[in-house]
XYZ file of N, CA and C in Angstrom:
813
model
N 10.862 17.325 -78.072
C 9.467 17.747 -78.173
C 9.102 18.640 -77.000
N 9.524 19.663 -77.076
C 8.904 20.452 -76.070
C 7.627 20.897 -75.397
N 7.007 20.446 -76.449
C 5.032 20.581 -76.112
C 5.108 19.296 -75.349
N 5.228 18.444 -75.672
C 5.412 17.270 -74.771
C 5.878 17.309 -73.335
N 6.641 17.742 -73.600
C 7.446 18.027 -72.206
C 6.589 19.208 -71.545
N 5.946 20.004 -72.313
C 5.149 21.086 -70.892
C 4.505 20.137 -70.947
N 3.400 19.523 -71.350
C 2.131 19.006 -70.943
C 2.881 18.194 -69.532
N 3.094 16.892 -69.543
C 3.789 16.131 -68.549
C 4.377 16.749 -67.630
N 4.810 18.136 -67.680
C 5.300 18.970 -66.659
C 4.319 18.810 -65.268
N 3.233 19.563 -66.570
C 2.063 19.502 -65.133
C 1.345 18.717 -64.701
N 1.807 16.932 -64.926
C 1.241 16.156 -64.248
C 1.308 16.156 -63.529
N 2.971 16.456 -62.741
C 3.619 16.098 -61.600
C 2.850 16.423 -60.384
N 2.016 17.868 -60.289
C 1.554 18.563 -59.459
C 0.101 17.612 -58.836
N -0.252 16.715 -59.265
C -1.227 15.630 -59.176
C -0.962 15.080 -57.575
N 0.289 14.839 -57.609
C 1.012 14.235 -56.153
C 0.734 15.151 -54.931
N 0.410 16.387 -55.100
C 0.636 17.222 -53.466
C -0.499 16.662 -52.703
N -1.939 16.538 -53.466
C -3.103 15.966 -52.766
C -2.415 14.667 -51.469
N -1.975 14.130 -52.122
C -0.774 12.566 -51.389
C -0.211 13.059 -50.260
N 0.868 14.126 -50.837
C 1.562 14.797 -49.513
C 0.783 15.096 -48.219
N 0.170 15.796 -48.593
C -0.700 16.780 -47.618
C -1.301 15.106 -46.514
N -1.819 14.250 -47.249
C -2.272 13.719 -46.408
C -1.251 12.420 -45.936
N 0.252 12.227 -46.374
C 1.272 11.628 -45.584
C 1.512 12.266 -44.415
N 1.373 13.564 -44.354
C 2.153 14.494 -42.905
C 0.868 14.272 -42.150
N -0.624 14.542 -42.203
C -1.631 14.424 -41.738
C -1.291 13.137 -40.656
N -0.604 11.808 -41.298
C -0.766 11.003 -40.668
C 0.492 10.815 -39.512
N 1.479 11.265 -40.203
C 2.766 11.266 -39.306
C 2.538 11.611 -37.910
N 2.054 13.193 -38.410
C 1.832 14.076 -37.245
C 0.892 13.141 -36.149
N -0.017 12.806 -36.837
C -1.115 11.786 -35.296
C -0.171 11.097 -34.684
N 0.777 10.075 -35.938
C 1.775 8.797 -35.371
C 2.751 9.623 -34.300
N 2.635 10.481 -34.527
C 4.477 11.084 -33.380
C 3.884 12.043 -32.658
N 3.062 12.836 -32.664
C 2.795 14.207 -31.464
C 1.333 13.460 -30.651
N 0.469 12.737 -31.662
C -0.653 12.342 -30.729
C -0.218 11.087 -30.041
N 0.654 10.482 -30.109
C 1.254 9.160 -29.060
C 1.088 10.081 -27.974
N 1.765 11.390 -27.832
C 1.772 11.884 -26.379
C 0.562 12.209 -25.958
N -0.873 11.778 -25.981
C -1.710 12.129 -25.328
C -2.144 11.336 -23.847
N -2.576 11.640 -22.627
C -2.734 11.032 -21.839
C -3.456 9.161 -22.006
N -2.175 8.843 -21.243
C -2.260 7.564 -20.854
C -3.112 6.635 -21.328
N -4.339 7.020 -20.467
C -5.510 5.984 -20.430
C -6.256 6.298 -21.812
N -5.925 7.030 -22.212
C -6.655 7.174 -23.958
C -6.010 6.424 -24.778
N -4.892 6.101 -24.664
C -3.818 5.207 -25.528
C -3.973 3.890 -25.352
N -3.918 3.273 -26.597
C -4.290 1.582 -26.695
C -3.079 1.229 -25.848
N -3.560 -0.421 -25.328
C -2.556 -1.133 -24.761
C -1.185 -1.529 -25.267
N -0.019 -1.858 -25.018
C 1.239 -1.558 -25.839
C 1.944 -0.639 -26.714
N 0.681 0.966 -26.117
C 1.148 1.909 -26.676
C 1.469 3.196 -25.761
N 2.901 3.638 -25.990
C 3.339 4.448 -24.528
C 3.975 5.996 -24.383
N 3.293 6.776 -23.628
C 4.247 7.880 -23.831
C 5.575 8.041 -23.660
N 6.561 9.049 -24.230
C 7.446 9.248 -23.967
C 7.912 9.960 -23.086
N 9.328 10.064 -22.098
C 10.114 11.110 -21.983
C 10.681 12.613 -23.143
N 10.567 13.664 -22.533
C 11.024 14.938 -23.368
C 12.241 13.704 -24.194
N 12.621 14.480 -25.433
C 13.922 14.306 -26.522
C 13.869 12.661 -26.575
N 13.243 11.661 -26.275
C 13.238 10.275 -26.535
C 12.860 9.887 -27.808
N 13.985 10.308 -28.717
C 13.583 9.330 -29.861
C 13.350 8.013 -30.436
N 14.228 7.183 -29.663
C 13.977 5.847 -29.858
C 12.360 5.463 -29.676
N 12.536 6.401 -28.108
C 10.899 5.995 -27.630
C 9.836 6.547 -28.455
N 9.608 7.667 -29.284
C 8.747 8.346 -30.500
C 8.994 7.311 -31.177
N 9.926 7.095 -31.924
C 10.246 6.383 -33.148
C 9.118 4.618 -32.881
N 9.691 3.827 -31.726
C 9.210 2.944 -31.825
C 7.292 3.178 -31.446
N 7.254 4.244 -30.686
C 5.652 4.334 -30.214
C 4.758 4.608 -32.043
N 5.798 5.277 -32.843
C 4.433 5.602 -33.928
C 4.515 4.551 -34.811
N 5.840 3.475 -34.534
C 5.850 2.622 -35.536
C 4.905 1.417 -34.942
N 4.753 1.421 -33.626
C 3.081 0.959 -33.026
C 2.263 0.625 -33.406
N 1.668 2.236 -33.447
C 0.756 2.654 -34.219
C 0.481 2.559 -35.639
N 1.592 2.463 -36.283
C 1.330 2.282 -37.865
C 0.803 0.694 -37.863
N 1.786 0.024 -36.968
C 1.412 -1.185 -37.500
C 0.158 -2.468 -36.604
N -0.828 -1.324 -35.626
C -1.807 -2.166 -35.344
C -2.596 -1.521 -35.505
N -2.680 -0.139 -35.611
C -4.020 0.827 -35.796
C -3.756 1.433 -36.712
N -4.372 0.575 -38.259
C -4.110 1.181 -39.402
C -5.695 1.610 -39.636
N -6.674 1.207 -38.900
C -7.949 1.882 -39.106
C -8.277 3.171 -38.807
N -6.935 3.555 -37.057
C -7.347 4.716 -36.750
C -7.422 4.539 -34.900
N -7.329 5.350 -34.640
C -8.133 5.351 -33.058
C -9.384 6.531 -32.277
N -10.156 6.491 -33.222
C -11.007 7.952 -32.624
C -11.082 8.573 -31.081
N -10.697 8.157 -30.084
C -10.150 8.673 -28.725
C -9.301 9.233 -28.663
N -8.337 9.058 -29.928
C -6.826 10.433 -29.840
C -7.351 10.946 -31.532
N -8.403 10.585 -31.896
C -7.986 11.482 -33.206
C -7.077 10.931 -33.932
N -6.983 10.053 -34.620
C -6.119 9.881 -35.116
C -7.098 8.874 -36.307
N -7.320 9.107 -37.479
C -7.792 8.721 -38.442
C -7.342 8.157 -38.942
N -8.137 6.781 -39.799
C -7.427 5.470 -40.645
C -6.198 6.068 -41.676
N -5.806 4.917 -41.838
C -4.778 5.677 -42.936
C -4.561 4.239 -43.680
N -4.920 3.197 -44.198
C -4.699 2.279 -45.060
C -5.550 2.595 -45.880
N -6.620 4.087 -45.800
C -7.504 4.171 -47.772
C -7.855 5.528 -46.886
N -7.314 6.264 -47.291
C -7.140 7.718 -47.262
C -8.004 8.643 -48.626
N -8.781 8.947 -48.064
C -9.473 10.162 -49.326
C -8.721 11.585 -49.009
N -8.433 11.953 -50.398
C -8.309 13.577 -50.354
C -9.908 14.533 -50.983
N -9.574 15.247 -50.610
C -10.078 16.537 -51.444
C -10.231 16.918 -52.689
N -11.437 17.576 -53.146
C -11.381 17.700 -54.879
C -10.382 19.272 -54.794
N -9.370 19.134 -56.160
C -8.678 20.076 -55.404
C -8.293 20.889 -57.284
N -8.161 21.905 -57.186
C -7.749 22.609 -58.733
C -6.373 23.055 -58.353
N -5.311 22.300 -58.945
C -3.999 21.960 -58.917
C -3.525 23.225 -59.251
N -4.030 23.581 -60.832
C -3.457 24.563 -61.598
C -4.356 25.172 -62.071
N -4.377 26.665 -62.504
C -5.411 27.619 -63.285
C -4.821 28.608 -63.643
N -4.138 28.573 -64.786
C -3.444 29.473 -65.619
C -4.554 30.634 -66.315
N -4.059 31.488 -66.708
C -4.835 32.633 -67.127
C -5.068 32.276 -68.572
N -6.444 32.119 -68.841
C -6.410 31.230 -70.317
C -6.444 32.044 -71.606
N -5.268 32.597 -71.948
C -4.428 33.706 -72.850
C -3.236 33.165 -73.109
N -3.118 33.426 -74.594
C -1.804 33.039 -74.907
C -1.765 32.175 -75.376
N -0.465 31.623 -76.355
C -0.206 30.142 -76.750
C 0.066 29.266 -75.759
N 0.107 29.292 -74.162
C -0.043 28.325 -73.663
C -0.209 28.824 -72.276
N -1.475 28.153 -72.139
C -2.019 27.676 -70.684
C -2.327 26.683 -70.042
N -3.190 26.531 -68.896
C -2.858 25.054 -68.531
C -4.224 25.297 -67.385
N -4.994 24.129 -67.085
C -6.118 24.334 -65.766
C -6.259 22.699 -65.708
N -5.723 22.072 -64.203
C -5.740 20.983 -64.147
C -6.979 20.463 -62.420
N -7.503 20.208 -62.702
C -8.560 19.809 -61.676
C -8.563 18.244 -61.217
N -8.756 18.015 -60.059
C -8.285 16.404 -59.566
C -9.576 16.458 -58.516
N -10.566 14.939 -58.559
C -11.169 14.857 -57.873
C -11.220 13.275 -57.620
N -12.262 12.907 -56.368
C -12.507 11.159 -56.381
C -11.169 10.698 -56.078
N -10.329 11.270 -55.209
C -9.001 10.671 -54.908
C -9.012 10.122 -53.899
N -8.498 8.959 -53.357
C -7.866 8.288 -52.590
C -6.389 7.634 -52.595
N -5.496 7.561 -51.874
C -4.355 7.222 -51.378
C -4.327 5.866 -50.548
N -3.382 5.075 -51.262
C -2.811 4.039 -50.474
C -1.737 3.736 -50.241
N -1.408 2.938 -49.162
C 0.008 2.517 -48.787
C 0.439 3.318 -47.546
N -0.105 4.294 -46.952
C 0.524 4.697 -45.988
C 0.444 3.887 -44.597
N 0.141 2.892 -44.661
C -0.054 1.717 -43.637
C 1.224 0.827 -43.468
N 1.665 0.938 -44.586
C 3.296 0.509 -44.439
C 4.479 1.542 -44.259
N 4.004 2.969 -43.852
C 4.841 3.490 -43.550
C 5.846 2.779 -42.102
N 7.642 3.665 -42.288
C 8.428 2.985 -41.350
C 8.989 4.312 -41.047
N 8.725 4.529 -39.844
C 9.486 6.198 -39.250
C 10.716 5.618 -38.485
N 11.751 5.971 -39.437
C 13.326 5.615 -39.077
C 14.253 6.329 -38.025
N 13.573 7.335 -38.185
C 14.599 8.258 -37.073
C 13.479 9.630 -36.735
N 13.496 9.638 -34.816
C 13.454 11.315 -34.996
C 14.293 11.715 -33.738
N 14.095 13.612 -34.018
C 15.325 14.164 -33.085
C 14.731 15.417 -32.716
N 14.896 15.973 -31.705
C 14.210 17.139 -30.936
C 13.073 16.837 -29.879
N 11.969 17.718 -29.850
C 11.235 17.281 -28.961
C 11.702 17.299 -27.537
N 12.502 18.423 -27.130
C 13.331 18.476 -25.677
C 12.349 19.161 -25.207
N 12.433 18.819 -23.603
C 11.757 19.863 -22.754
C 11.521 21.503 -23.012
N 12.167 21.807 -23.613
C 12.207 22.932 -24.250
C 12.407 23.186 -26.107
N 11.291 23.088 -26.335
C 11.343 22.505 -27.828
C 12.270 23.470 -29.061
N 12.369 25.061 -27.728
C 12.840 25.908 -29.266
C 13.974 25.635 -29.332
N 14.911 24.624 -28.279
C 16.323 24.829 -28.312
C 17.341 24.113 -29.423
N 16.094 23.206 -29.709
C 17.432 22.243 -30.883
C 16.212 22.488 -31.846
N 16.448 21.916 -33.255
C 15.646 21.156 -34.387
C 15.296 20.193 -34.664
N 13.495 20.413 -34.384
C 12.903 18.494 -34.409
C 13.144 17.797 -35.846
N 13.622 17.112 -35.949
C 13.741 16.226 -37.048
C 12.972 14.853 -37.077
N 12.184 14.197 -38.024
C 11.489 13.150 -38.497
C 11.489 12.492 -40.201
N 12.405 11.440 -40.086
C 12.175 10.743 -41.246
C 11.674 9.325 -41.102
N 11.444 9.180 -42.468
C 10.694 7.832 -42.283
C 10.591 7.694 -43.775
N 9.948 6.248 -44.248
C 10.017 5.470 -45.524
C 8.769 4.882 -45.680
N 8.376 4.392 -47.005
C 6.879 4.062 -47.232
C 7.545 3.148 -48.415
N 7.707 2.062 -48.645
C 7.983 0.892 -49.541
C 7.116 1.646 -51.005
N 5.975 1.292 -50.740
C 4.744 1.918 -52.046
C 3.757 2.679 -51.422
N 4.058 3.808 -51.987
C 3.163 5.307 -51.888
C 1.819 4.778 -52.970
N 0.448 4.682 -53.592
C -0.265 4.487 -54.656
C -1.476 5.385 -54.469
N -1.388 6.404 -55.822
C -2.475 7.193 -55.432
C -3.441 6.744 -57.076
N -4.823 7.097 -56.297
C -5.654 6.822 -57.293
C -7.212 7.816 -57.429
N -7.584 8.515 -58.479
C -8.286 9.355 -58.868
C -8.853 9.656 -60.102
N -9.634 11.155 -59.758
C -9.608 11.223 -61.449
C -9.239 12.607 -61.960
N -9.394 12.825 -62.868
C -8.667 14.346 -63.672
C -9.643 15.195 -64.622
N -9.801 16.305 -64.506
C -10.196 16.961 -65.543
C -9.263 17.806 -66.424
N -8.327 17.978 -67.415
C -7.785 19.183 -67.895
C -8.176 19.798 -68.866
N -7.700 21.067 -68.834
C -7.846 22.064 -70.583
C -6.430 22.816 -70.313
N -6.461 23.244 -71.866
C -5.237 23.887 -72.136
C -5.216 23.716 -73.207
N -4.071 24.463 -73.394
C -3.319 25.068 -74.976
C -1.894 24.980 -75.046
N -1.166 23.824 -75.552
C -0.007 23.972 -75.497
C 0.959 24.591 -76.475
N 2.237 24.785 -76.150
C 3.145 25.245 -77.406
C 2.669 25.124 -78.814
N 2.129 23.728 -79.349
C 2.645 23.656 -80.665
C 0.661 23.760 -81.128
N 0.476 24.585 -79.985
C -1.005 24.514 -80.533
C -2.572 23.748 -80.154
N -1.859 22.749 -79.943
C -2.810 21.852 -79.705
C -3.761 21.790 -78.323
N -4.650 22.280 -78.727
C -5.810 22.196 -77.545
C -6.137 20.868 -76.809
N -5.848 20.814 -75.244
C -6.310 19.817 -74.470
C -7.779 19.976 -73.905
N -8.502 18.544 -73.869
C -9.832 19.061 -73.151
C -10.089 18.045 -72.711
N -10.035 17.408 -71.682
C -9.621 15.779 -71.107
C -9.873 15.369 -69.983
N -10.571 14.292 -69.696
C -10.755 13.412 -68.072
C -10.699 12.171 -68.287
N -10.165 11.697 -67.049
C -10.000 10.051 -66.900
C -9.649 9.963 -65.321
N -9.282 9.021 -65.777
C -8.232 7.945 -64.011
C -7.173 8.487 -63.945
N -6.593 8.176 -63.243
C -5.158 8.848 -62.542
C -4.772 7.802 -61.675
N -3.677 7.095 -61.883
C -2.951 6.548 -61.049
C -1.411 6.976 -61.189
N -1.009 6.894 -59.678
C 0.267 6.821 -60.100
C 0.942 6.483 -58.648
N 2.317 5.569 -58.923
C 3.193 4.967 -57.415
C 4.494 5.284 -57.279
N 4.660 5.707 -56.511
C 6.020 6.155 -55.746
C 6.599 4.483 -55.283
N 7.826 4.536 -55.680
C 7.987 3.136 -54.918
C 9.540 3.874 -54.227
N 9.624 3.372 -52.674
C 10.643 3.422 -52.065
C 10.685 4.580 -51.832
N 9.949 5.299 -51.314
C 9.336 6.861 -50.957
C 10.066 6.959 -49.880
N 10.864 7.909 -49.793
C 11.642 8.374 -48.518
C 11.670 9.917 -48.254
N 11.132 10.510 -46.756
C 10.882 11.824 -46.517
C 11.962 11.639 -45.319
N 11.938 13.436 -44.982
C 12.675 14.069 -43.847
C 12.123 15.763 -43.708
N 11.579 15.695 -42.020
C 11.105 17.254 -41.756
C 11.889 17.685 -41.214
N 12.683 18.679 -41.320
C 13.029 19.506 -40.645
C 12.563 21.065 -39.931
N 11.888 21.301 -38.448
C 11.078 22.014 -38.281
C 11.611 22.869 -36.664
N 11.535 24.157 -36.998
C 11.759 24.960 -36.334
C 11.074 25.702 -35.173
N 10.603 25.853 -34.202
C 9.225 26.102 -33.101
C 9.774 27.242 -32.596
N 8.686 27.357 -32.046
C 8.361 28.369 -30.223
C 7.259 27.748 -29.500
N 7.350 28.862 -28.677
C 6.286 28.091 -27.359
C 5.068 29.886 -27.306
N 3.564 29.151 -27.036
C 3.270 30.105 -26.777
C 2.332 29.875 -25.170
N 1.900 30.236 -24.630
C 1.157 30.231 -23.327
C -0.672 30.780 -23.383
N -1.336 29.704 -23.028
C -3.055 29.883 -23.262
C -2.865 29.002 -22.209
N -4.273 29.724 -21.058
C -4.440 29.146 -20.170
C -3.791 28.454 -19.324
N -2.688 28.880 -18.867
C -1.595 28.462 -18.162
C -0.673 26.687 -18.392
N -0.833 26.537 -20.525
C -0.597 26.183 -20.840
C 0.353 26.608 -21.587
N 1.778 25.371 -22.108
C 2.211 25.801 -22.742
C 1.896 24.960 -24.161
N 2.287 25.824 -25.449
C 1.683 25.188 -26.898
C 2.878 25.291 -27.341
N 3.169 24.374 -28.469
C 4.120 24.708 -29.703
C 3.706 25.350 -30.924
N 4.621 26.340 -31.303
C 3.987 26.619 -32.798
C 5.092 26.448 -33.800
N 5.015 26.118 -34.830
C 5.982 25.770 -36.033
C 5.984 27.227 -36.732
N 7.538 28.072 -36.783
C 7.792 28.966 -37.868
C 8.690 28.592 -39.103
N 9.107 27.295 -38.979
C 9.873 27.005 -40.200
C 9.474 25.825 -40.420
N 9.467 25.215 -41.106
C 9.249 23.783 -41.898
C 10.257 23.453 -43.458
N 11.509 22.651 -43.024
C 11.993 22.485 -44.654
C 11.423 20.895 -44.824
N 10.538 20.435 -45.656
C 11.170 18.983 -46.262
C 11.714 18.888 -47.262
N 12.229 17.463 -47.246
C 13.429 17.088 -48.639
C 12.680 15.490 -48.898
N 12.434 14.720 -50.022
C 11.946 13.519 -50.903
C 12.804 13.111 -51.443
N 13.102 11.907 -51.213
C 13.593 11.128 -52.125
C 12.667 9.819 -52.777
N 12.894 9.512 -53.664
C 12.233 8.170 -54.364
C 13.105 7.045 -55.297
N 13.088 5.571 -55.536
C 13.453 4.909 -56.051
C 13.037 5.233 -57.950
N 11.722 5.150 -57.846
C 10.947 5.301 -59.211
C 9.271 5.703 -58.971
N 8.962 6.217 -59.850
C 8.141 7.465 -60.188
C 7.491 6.655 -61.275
N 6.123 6.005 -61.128
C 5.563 5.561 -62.705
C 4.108 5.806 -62.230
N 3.834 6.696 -63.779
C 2.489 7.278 -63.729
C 1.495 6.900 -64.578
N 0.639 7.219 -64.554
C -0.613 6.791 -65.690
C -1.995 7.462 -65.771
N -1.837 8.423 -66.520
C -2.909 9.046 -67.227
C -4.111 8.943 -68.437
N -5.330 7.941 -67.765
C -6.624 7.803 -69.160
C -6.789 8.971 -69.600
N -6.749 8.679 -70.709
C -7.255 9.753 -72.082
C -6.923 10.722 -71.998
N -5.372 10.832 -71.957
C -5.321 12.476 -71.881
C -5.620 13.238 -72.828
N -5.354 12.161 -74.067
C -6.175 12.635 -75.418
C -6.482 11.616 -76.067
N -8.245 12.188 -75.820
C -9.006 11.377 -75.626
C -9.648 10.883 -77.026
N -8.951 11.563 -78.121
C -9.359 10.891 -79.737
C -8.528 10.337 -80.481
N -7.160 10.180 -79.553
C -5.613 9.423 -79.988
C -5.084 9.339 -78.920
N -5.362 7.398 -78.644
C -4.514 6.851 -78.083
C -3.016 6.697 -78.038
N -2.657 6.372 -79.070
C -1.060 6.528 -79.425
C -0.361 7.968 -78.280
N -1.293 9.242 -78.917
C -0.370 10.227 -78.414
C -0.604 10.437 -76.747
N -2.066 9.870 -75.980
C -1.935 9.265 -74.821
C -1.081 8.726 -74.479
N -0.678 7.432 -74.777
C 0.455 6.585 -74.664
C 1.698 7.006 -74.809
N 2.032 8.285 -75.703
C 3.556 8.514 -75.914
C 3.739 9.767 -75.149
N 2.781 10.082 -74.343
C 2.943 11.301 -73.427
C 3.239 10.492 -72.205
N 2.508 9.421 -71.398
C 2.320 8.297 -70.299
C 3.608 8.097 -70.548
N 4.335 7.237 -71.656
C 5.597 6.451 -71.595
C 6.933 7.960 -71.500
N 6.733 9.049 -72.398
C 7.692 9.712 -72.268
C 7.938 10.456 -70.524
N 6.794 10.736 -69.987
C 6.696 10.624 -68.297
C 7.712 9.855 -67.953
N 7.634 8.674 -67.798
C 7.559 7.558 -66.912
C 9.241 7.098 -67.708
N 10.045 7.205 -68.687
C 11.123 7.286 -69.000
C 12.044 8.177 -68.681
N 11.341 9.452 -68.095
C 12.376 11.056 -67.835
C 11.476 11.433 -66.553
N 11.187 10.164 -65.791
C 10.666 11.138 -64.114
C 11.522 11.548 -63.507
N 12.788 11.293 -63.692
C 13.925 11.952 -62.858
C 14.251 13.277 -63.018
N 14.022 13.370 -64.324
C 14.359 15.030 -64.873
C 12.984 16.023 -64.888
N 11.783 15.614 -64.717
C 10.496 15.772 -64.686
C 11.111 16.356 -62.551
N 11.189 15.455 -62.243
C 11.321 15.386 -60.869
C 12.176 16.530 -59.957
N 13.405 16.571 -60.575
C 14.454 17.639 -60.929
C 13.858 19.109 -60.892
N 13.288 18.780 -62.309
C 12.323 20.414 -62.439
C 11.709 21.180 -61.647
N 10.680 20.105 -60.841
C 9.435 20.640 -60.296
C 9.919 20.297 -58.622
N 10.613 19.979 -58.133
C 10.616 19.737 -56.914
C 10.804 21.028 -55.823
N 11.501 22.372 -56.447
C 11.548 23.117 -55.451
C 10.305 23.509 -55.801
N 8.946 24.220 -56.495
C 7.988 24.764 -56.267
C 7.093 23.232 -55.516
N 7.272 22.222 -55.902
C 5.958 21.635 -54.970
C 6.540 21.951 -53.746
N 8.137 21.709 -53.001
C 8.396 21.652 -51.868
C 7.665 23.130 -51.187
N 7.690 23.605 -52.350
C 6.931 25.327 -51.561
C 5.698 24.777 -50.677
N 4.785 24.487 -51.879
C 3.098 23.932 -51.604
C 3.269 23.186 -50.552
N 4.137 21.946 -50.844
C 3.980 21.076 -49.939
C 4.320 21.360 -48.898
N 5.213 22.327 -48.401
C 5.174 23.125 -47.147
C 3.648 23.572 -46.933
N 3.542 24.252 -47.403
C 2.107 25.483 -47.004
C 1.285 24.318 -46.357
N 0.622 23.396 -46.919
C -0.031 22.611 -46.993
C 0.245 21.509 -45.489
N 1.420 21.034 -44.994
C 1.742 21.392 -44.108
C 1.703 22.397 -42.777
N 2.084 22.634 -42.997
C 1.846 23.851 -42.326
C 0.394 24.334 -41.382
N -0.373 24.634 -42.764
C -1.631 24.822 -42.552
C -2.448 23.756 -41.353
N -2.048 22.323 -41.367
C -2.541 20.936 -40.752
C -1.755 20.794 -39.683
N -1.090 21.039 -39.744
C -0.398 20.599 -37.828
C -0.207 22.170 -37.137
N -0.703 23.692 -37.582
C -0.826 25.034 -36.948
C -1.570 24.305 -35.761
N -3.156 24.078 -36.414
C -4.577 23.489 -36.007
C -4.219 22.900 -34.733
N -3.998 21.653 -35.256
C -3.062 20.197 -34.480
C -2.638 20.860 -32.914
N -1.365 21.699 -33.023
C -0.792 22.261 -32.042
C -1.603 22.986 -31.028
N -2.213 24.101 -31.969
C -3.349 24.747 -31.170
C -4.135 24.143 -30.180
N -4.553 23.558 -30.235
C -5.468 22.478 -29.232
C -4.973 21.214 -28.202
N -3.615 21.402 -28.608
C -2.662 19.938 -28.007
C -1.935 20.463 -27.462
N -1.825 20.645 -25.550
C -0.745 21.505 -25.068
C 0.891 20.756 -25.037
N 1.786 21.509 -25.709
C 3.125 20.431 -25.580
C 3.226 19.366 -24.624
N 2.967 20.062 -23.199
C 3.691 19.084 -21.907
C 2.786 18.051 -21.880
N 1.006 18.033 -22.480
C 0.434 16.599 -22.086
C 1.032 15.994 -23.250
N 1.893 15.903 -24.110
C 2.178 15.286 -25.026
C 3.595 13.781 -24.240
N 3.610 14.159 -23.430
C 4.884 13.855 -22.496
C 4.638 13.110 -21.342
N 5.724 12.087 -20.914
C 5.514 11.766 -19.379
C 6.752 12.693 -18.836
N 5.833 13.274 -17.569
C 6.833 14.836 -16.485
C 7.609 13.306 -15.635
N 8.340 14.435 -15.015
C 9.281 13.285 -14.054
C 9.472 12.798 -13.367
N 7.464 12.469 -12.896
C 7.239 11.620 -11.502
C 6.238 10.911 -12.311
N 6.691 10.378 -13.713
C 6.023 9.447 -14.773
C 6.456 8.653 -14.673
């Protein structure tokens, strides 16, 4: 069924809202640990340049006593995370098939059980190696709502809103990110020119109200045919989200950097 299969195509794209705000939180857990001292909760510590153990265990800290947040470093709750109302997709509405998918009223859970397993870089001189950061999230769960329209292959006009859930279980990321240094005010900054990530997941199960909203059945056999072929669904679409989900990226820790000079991120060597 190939109409089938586009529609469900473009569920997938539902998830970047999620992304965008997993790195949001990383980034506080691992670059804002390095902010001066006395701003940092008790049992929570800066590092030496290239100390990964010491990153690794400082944000896993943080994940796991300040899941509300700490507003003195900036660093915002992350156990009920809202996104943004956001228009996923907007195809040019011509043709036997288009597509315009709109997502609003979202919130994200589970990033409170994130576990940052490994990182690498972060040397006194940041452009010389590649910072690396992975980490794992047991259950990713996002929850929202949807508006779509469209026209698919075999004809059939979509015009549809509901709920949106859907869980990642056994969510596993890795950044790989490339820098320079720039100089403001006899500071030095980092800036990111490359960013690759790579995802892995255990299982992928989704759930879409009413996608059509005057037959349940064919709701249901769009939901179940998803949620039987997310691997190949997954397959498909993963190098263009990895695009987005870069940009999107990107865009949130430029900011971040700008304002955060590398070296206070650090204890120097009469720390």
């Amino acid at each position: 069924m190939p109409s089938v299969n586009y529609a469900s195509a473009y569920l997938f794209v539902i998830r970047i809202g999620n992304m965008r705000d997993l790195f949001q939180i990383l980034l506080s857990l691992v670059f804002l640990s390095g902010l001066q001292c006395q701003k940092l909760p008790n049992g929570v510590s800066k590092c030496h340049y290239g100390d990964g153990q010491c990153l690794k265990e400082t944000a896993n800290a943080l994940i796991q006593n300040y899941r509300k947040g700490i507003p003195g470093i900036y660093l915002k709750p992350f156990d009920v995370v809202n996104v943004p109302d956001w228009v996923l997709v907007n195809d040019s509405q011509v043709g036997v098939a288009w597509y315009y998918f709109e997502l609003f009223n979202q919130t994200n859970y589970g990033f409170e059980n994130t576990t940052i397993t490994e990182i690498k870089g972060f040397d006194k001189d940041p452009t010389l190696s590649k910072i690396e950061i992975s980490g794992t999230i047991p259950k990713l769960i996002y929850k929202g709502q949807y508006n779509a329209k469209g026209r698919m292959l075999w004809m059939v006009n979509i015009d549809s809103s509901g709920n949106s859930v859907s869980d990642f279980l056994n969510f596993q990321f890795h950044l790989s990110l490339k820098v320079r240094t720039e100089y403001r005010n006899n500071k030095r900054y980092m800036k990111i020119y490359e960013l690759v990530p790579s995802i892995t997941l255990d299982r992928w199960i989704q759930w879409l109200d009413d996608f059509f909203p005057e037959n349940f059945d064919l709701t249901l056999a769009v939901n179940n045919l998803f949620n039987r072929n997310w691997v190949e669904f997954w397959n498909e679409l993963e190098p263009s989200i990895l695009r987005l989900f870069t940009t999107l990226f990107m865009d949130m820790i430029d900011e971040l950097f700008h304002n955060i000079p590398y070296d206070d991120l650090f204890l120097q060597d009469d720390e």
